[in-house]
Coordinates of C-alpha atoms and ligand atoms in Angstrom, one line a residue:
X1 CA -4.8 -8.7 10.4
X2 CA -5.3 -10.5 14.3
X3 CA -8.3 -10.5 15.6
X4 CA -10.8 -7.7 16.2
X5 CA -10.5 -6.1 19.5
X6 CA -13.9 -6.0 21.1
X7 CA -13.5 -1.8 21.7
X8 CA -12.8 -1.4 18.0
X9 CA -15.0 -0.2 15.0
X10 CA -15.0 -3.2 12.6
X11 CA -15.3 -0.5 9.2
X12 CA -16.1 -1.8 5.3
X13 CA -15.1 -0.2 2.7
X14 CA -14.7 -0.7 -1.4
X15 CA -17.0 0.1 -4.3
X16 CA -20.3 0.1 -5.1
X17 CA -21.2 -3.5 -5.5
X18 CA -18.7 -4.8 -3.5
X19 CA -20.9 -6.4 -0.6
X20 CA -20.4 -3.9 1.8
X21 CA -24.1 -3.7 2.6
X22 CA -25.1 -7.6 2.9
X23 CA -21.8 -7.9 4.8
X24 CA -22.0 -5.7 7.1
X25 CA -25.7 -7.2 8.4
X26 CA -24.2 -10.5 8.4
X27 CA -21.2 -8.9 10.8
X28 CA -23.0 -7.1 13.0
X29 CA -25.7 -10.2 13.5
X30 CA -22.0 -12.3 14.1
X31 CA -20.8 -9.7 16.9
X32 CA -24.0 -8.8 18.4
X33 CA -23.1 -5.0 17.4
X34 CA -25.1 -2.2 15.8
X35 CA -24.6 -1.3 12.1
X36 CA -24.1 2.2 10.8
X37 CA -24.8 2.5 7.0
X38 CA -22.9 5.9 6.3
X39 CA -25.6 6.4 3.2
X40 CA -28.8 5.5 5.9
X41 CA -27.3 8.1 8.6
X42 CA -26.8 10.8 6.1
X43 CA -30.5 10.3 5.1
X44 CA -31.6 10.1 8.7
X45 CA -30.1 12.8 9.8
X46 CA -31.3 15.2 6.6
X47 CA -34.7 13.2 6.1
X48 CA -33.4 13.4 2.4
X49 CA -32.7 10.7 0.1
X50 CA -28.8 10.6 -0.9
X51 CA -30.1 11.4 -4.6
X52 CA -32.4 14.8 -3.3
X53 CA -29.0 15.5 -1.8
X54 CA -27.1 14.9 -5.3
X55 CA -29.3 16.0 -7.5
X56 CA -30.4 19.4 -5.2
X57 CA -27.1 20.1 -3.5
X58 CA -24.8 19.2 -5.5
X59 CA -21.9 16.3 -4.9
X60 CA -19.6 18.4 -3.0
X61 CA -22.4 18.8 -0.6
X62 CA -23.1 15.2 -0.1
X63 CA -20.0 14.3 0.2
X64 CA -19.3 17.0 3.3
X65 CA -22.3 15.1 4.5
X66 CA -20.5 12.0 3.7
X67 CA -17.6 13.3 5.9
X68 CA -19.9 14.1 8.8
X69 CA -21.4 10.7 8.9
X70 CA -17.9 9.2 9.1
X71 CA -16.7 11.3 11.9
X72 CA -20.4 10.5 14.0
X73 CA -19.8 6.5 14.0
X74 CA -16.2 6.3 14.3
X75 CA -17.0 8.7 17.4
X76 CA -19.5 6.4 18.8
X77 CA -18.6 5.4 22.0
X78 CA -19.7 1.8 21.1
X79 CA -18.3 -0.7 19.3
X80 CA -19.9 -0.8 15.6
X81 CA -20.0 -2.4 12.3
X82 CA -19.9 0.9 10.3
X83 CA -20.5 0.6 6.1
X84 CA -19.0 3.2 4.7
X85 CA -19.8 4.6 1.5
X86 CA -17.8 4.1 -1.5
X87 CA -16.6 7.5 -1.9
X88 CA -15.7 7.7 1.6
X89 CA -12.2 7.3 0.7
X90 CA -11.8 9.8 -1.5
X91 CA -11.3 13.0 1.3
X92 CA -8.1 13.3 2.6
X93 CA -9.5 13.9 5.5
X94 CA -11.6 10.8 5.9
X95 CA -8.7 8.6 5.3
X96 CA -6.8 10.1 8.0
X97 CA -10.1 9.9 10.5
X98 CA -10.1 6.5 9.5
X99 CA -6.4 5.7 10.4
X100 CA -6.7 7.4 13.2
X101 CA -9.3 5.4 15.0
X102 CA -9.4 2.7 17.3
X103 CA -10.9 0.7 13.7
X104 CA -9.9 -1.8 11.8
X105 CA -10.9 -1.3 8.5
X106 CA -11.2 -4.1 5.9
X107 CA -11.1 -3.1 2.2
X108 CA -13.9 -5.8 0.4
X109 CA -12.8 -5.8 -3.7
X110 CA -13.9 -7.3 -6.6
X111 CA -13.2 -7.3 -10.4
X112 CA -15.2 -4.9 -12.4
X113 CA -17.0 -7.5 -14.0
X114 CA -18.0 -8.7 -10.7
X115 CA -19.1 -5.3 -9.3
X116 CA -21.3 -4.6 -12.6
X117 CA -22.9 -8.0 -11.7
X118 CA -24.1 -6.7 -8.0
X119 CA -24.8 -3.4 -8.8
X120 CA -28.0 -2.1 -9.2
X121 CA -28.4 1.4 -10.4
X122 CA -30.9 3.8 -9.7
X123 CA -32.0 4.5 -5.9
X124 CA -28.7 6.1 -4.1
X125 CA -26.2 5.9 -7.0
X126 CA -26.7 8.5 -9.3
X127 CA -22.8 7.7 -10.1
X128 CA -24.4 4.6 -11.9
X129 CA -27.1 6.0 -14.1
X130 CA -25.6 5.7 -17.8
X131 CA -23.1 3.0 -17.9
X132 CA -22.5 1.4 -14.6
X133 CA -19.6 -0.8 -16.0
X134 CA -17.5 2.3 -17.2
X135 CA -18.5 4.4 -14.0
X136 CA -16.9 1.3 -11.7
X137 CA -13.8 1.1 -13.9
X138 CA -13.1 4.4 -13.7
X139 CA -13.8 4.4 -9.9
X140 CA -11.6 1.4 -9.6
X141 CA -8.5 2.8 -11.6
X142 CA -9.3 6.8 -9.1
X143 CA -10.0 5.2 -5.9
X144 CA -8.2 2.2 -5.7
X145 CA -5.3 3.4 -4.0
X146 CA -7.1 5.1 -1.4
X147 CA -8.8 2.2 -0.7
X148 CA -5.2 0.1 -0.1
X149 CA -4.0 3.3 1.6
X150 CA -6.7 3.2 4.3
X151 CA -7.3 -0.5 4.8
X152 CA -5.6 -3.1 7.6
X153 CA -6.6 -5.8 5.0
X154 CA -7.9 -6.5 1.8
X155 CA -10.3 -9.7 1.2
X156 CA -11.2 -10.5 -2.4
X157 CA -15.5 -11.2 -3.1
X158 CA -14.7 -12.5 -6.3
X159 CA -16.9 -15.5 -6.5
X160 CA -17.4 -16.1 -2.7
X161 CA -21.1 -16.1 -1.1
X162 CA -21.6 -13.4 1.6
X163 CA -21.0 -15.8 4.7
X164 CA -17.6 -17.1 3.2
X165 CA -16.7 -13.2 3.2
X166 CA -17.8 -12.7 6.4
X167 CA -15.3 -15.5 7.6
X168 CA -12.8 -13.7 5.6
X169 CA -13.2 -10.7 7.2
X170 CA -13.3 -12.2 10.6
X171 CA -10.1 -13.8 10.2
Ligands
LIG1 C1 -21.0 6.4 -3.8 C2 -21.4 5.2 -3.2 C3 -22.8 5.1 -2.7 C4 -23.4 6.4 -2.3 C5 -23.3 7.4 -3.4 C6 -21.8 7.6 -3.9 C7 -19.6 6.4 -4.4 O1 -22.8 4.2 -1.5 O2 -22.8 7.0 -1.2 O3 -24.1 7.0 -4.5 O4 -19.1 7.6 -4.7 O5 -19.0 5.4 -4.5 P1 -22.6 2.6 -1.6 O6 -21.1 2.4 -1.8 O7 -23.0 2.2 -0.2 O8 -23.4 2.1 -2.7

């Protein structure tokens, strides 16, 4: 990947757990940009938590929320570090929004063991409560493809502290 083109999205993506969050704030301090958390604008604009959502509403719903969310930052007019969800990637149409626009987007993986590590269930993950370890490796194994199909580059977090991905990602 060159480098970032000051009128493009700069766009995370990969599993829960995969530093997208902590990342992201570190880019968006880095480039003096504002940060869209796909998960924060869904609750903004709904004034519901993203497990009301689930739990009322269904997963279909949330994810056509998802969607929305998506298609609001990578419209913004400004230039933005946008976290996206982890599920983001799993509408056809959200991959293509996200080829389509002026983004790059950088895929951040991990092993399994390293995701179950990071993750904390509860709060906006009701795809974790059970057994987080065997929800992420079946997410891995569905989504992981997507993830490669959307992404202009892929930097591993595998034992590498948030600022050392950050220069990853810059590069
Ligand atoms: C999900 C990831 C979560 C949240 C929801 C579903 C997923 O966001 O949107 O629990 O399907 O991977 P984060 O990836 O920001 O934790």
């Amino acid at each position: 990947m060159t480098g970032l083109a000051a009128d493009e999205h700069l766009v995370l993506v990969g599993l829960m757990g995969s530093g997208k969050t902590t990342v992201s704030r570190l880019a968006a301090t880095r480039l003096g940009r504002t940060l869209v958390d796909s998960d924060a604008l869904i609750e903004a604009r709904t004034g519901r938590t993203v497990r009301e959502i689930w739990a009322t509403d269904g997963e279909p719903a949330f994810r056509a929320l998802e969607t929305a969310a998506l298609v609001e930052a990578l419209a913004c007019s400004e230039p933005l570090v946008i976290a996206a969800a982890g599920g983001v990637v799993l509408g056809a149409d959200n991959r293509r929004a996200l080829k389509a626009a002026r983004a790059r987007v950088v895929w951040l993986c991990a092993s399994t063991s390293t995701l179950v590590g990071r993750v904390r269930s509860g709060g906006h993950r009701p795809l974790l409560d059970g057994d987080p370890e065997a929800a992420l490796t079946r997410m891995a194994a569905d989504r992981e493809a997507f993830y490669r199909e959307v992404a202009d580059a892929c930097v591993s977090t595998d034992g590498r502290s948030p600022s050392e991905v950050l220069e990853a990602v810059l590069r």
